[in-house]
Short mmCIF file of C-alpha atoms in Angstrom, two decimals:
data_model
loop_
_atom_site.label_atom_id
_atom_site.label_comp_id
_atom_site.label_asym_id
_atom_site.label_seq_id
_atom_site.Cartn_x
_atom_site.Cartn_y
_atom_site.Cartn_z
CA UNK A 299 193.90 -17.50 37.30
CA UNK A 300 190.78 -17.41 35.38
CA UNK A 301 187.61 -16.74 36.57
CA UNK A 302 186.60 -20.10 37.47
CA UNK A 303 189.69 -21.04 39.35
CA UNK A 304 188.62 -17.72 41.65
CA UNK A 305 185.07 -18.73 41.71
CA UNK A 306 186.48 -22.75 43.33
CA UNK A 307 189.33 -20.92 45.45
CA UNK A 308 186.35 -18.87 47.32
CA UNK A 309 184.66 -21.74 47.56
CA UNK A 310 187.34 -23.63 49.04
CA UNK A 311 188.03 -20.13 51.46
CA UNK A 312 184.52 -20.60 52.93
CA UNK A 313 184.10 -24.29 53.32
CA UNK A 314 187.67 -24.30 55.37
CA UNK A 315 185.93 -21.38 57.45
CA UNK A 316 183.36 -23.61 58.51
CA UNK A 317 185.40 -26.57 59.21
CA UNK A 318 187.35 -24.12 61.46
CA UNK A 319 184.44 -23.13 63.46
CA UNK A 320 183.60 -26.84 64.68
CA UNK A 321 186.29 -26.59 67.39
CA UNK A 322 184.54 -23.00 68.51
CA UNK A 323 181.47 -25.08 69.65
CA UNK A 324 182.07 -24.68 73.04
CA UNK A 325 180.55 -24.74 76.61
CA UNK A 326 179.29 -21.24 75.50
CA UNK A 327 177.15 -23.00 72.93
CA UNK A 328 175.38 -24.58 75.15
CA UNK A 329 175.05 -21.79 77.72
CA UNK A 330 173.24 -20.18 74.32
CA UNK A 331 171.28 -22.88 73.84
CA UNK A 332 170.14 -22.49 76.99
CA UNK A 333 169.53 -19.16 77.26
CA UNK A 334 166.99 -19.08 74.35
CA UNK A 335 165.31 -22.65 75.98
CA UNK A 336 165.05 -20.56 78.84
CA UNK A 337 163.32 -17.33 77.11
CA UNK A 338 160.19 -16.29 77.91
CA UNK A 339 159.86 -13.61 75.86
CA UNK A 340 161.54 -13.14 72.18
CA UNK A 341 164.80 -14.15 70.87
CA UNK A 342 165.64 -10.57 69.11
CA UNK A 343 168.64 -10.23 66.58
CA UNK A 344 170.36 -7.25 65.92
CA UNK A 345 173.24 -5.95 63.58
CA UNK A 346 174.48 -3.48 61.20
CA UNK A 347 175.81 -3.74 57.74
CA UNK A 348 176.40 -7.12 56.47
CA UNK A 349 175.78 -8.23 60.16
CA UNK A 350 172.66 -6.97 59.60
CA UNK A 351 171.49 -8.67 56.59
CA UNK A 352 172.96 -11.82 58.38
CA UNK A 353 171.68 -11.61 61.37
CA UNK A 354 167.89 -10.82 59.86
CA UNK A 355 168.54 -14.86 58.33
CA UNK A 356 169.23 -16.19 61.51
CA UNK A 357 165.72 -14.54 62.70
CA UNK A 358 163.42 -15.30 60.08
CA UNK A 359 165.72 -19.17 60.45
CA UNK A 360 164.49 -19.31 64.13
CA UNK A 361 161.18 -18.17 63.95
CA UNK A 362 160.00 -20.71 61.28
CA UNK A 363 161.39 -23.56 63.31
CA UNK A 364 159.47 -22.91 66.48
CA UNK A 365 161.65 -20.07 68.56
CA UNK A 366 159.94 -16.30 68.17
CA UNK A 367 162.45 -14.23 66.93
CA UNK A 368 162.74 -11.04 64.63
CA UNK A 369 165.92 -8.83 63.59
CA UNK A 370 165.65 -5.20 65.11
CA UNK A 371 168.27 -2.53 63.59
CA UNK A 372 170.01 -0.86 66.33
CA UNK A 373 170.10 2.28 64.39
CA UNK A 374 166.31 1.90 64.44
CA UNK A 375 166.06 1.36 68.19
CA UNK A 376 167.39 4.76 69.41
CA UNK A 377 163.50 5.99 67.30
CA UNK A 378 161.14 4.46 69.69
CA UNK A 379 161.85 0.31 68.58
CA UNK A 380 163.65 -0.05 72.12
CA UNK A 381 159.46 -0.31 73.59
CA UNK A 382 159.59 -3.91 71.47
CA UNK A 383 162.09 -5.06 73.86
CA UNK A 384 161.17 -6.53 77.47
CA UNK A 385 163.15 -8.30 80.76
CA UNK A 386 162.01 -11.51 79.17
CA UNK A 387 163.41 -11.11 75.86
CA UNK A 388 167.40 -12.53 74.85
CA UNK A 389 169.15 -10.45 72.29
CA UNK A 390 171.99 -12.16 69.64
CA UNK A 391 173.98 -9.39 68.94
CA UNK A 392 176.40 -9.55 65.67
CA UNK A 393 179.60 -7.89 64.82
CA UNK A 394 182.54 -9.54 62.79
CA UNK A 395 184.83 -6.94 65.02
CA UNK A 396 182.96 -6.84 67.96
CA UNK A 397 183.40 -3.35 67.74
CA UNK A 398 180.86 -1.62 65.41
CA UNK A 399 179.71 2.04 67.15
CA UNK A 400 176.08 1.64 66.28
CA UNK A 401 175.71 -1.87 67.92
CA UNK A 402 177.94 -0.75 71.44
CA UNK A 403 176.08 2.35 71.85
CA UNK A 404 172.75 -0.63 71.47
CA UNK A 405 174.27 -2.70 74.28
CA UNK A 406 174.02 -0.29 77.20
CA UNK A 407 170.49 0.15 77.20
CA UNK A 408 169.92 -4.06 76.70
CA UNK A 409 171.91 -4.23 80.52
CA UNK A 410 170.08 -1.49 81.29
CA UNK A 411 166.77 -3.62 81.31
CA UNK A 412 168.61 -6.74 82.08
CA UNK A 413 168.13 -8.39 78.89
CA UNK A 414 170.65 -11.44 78.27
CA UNK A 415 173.21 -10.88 75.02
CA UNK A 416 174.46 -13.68 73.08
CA UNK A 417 176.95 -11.82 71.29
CA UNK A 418 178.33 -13.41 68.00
CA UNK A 419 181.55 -11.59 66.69
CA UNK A 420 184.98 -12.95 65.44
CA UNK A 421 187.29 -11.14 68.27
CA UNK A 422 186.86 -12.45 71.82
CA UNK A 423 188.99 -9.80 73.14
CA UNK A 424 186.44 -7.47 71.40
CA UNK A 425 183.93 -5.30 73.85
CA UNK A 426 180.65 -6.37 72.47
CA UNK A 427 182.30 -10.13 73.44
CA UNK A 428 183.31 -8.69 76.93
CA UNK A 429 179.88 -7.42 77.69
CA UNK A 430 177.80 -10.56 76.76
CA UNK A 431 176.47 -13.13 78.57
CA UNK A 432 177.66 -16.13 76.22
CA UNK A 433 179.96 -15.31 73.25
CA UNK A 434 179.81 -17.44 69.93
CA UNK A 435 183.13 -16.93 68.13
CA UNK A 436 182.95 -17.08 64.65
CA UNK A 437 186.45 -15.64 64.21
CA UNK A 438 187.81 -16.89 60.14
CA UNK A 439 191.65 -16.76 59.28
CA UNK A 440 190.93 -14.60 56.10
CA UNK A 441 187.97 -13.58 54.08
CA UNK A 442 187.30 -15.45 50.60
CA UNK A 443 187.96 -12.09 49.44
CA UNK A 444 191.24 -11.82 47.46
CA UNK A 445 191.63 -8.55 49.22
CA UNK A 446 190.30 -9.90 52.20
CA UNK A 447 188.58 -6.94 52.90
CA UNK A 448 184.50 -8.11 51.14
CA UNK A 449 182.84 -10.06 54.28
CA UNK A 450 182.68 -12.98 52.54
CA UNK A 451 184.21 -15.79 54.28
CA UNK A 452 183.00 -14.41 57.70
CA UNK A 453 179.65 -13.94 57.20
CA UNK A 454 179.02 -17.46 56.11
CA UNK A 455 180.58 -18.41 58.92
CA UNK A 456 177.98 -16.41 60.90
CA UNK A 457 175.01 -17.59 58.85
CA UNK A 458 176.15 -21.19 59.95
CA UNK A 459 176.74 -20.74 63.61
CA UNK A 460 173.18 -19.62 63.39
CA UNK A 461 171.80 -22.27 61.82
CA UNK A 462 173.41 -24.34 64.38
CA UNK A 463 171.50 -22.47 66.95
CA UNK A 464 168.44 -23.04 65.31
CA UNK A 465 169.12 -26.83 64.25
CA UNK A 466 170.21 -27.26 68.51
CA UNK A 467 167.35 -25.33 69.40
CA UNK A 468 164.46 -27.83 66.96
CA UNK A 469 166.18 -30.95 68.63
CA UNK A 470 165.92 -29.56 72.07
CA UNK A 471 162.27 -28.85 71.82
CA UNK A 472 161.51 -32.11 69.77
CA UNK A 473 160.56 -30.30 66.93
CA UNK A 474 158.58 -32.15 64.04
CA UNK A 475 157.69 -31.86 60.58
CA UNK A 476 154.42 -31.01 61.59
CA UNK A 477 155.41 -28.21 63.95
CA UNK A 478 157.36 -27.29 60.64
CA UNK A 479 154.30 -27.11 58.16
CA UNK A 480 152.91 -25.19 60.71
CA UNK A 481 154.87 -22.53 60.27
CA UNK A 482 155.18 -23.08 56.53
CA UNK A 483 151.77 -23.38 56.05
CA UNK A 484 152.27 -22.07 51.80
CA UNK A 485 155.11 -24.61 51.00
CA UNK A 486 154.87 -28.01 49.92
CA UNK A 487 155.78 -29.99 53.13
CA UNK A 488 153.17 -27.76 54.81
CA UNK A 489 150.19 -28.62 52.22
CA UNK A 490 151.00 -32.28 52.73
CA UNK A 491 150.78 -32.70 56.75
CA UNK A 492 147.90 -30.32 57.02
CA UNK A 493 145.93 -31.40 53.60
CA UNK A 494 143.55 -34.32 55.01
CA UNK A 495 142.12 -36.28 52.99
CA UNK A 496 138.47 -34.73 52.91
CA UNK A 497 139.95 -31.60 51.51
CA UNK A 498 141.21 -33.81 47.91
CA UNK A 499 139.42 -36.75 47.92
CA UNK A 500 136.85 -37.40 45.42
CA UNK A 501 133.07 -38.29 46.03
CA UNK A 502 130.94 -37.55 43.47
CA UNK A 503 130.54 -40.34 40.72
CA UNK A 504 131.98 -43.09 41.83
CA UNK A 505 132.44 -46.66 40.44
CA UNK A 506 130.73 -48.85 42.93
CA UNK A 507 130.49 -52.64 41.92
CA UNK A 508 127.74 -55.44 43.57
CA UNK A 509 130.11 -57.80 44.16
CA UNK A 510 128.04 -60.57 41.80
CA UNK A 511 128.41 -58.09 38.80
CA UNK A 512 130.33 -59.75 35.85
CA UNK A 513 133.72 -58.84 34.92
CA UNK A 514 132.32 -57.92 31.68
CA UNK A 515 130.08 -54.97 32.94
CA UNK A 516 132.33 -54.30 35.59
CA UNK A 517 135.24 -53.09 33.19
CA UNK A 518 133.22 -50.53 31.91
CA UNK A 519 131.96 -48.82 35.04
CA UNK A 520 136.01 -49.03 36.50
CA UNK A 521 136.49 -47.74 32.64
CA UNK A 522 134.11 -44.74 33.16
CA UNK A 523 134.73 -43.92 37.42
CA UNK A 524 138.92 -42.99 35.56
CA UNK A 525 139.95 -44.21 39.13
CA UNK A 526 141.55 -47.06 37.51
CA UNK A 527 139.32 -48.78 39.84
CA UNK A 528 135.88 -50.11 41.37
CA UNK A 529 134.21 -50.73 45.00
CA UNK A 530 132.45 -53.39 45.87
CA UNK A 531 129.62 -52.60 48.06
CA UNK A 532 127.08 -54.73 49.08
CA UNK A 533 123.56 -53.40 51.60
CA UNK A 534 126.00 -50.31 51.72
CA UNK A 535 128.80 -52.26 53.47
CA UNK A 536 132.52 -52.12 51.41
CA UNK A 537 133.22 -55.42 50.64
CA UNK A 538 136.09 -55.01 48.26
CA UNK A 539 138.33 -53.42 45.84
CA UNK A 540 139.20 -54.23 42.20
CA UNK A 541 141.91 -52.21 40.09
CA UNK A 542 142.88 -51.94 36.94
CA UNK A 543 145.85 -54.65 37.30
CA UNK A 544 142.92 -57.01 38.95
CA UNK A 545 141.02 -56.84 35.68
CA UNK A 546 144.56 -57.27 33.41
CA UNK A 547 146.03 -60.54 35.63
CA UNK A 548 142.05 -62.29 35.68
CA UNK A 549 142.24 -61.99 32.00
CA UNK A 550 145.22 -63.12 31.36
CA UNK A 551 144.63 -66.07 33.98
CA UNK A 552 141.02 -67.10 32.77
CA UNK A 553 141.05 -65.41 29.43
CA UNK A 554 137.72 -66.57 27.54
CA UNK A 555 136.06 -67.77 30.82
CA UNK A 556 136.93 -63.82 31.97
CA UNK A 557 133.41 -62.93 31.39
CA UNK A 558 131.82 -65.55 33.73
CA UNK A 559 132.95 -64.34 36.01
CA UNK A 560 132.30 -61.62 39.19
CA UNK A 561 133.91 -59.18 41.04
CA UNK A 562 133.68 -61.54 43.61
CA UNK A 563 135.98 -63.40 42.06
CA UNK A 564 138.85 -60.82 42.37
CA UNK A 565 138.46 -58.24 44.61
CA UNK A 566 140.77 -57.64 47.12
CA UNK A 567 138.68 -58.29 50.38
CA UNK A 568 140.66 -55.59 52.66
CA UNK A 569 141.39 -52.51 50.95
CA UNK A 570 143.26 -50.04 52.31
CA UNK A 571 140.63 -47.33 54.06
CA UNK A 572 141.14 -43.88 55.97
CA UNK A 573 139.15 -41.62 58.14
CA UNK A 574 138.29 -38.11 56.34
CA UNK A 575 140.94 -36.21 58.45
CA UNK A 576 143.66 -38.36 57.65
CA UNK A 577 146.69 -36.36 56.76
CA UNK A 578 147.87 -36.35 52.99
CA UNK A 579 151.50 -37.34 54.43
CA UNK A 580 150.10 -40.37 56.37
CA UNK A 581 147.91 -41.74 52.93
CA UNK A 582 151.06 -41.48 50.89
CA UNK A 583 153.06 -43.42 53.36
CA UNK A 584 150.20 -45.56 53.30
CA UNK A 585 150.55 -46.01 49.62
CA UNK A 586 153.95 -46.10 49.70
CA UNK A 587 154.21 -48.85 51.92
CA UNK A 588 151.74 -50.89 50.88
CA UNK A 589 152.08 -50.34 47.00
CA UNK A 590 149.12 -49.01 46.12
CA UNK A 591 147.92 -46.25 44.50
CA UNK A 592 144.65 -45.31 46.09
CA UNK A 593 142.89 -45.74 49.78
CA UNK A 594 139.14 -45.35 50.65
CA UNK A 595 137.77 -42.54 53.08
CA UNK A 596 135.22 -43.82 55.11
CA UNK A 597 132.81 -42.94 57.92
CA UNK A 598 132.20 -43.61 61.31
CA UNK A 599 129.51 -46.18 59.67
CA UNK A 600 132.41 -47.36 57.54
CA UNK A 601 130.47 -46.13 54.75
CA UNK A 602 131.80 -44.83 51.75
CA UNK A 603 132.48 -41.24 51.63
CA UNK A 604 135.18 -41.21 48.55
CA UNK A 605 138.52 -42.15 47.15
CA UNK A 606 141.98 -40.69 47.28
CA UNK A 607 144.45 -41.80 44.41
CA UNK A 608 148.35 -40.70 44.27
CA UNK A 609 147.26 -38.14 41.76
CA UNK A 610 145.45 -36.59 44.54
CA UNK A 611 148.33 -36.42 46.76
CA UNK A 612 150.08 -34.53 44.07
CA UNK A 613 149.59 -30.46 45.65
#
């Protein structure tokens, strides 16, 4: 085999590992599910080795999507990191054997204070599964490993029961993009749902039109604004929009008569406007929907306070 045919055979290992986990999703699911619903304190994750590294995904996974949650190291805990804990905390404890020394030595002191375990291991006979509340079985029939020794296929059968939890857990508490961008306040999606449009939209400079202003004139002040377009205002009162394509379709329709006429003539009597805290996602769906490429931010007065173009909406 070559090392591309091992590269598609692990591949294969781990996607059949996942596919054999759907009929583990049992009534112990849901009692997890529950469990965490039912938390009043933190969700806290603990595990050793690979587990470890594993189980610190499925944290940092449920705390961004709206579940407080951190990974503790039960090697750590036996130094003074067993005060983070409380009687309204759960703990998802992770072993692939169930059996790992540092983790069981861990568990005493969580019944001790009464704390909940949803222990997530791939032997149900195993004593970390005997000793917890719910037990997620994540059990594989070999590792991708050609050895099948490397955690390999197990621990991405791990990762994904987690993400399970988490993906039951957003759907349960109605979770929405914004609650997302919330908690991803750096990353794209975030910038969009919390961006309004008073934080992009320009104000300074802009190309407004009397609505009796001939075309003529009127192309050079939509020329000069690089909005690709103009506002009609008239006694301080919007009373229409002209673009670029406007200007292009009333030349080609009246073409030497184009200059006798106004903006009047071919504004678009409704544009599309928006309050300043209007939501970056909500003015591209606006745009989107509507075909456009920019809306007007207006006042209480419905006065003019600037423009937002899809070049904008571009952070």
């Amino acid at each position: 085999m070559t090392s591309r045919d091992y590269a598609i055979q692990c591949i294969k290992d781990e996607a059949q590992a996942l596919l054999d986990l759907i009929p583990k999703i049992d009534e112990e699911f849901d009692k997890a599910v529950r469990l965490i619903l039912e938390c009043k304190g933190k969700v806290i994750v603990t595990g050793v080795g690979k587990s470890g590294h594993i189980g610190a995904k499925i944290a940092a996974t449920l705390a961004s999507t709206g579940t407080p949650s951190f990974f503790i190291n039960p090697l750590d805990v036996y130094h003074g990191d067993l005060g983070v804990m409380t009687h309204d905390d759960v703990v998802i404890a992770i072993s692939n054997s169930g059996a790992t020394d540092e983790l069981l030595r861990f568990i005493p002191m969580v019944l001790h204070m009464q704390i909940p375990i949803i222990g997530m291991t791939g032997n149900p006979a195993s004593l970390l599964a005997k000793y917890s509340t719910c037990h997620l079985n994540v059990s594989v029939s070999h590792e991708a490993c050609p050895l099948n020794l490397a955690p390999t296929s197990s621990t991405t059968a791990t990762l994904a029961m987690g993400d399970a939890l988490a993906i039951a857990l957003m759907e349960a508490r109605h979770f929405r993009p914004q609650d997302f961008a919330h908690f991803h306040p750096g990353g794209e999606l975030g910038k969009r749902l919390l961006t309004t449009a008073q934080d992009v939209m320009r104000s300074d400079d802009l190309p407004i039109l009397p609505p009796d202003m001939h075309l003529g004139e009127a192309i050079i002040l939509v020329s000069k604004g690089k909005l690709g377009l103009g506002v009609a205002e008239q006694d301080g009162h919007i009373v229409g929009i002209i673009t670029d394509g406007d200007i292009r379709r009333a030349m080609e329709k009246w073409q030497e008569k184009f200059f006798d006429r106004t903006v009047s003539d071919i504004m678009t009597r409704t544009p599309k406007i928006v309050s300043p805290d209007t939501k970056i996602s909500d003015i591209q769906h606006i745009m989107q929907k509507h075909k456009i490429h920019s809306v007007l931010v207006i006042d209480n007065q419905k006065r003019l306070l600037g423009v937002v173009d899809s070049y904008s909406c571009m952070i």
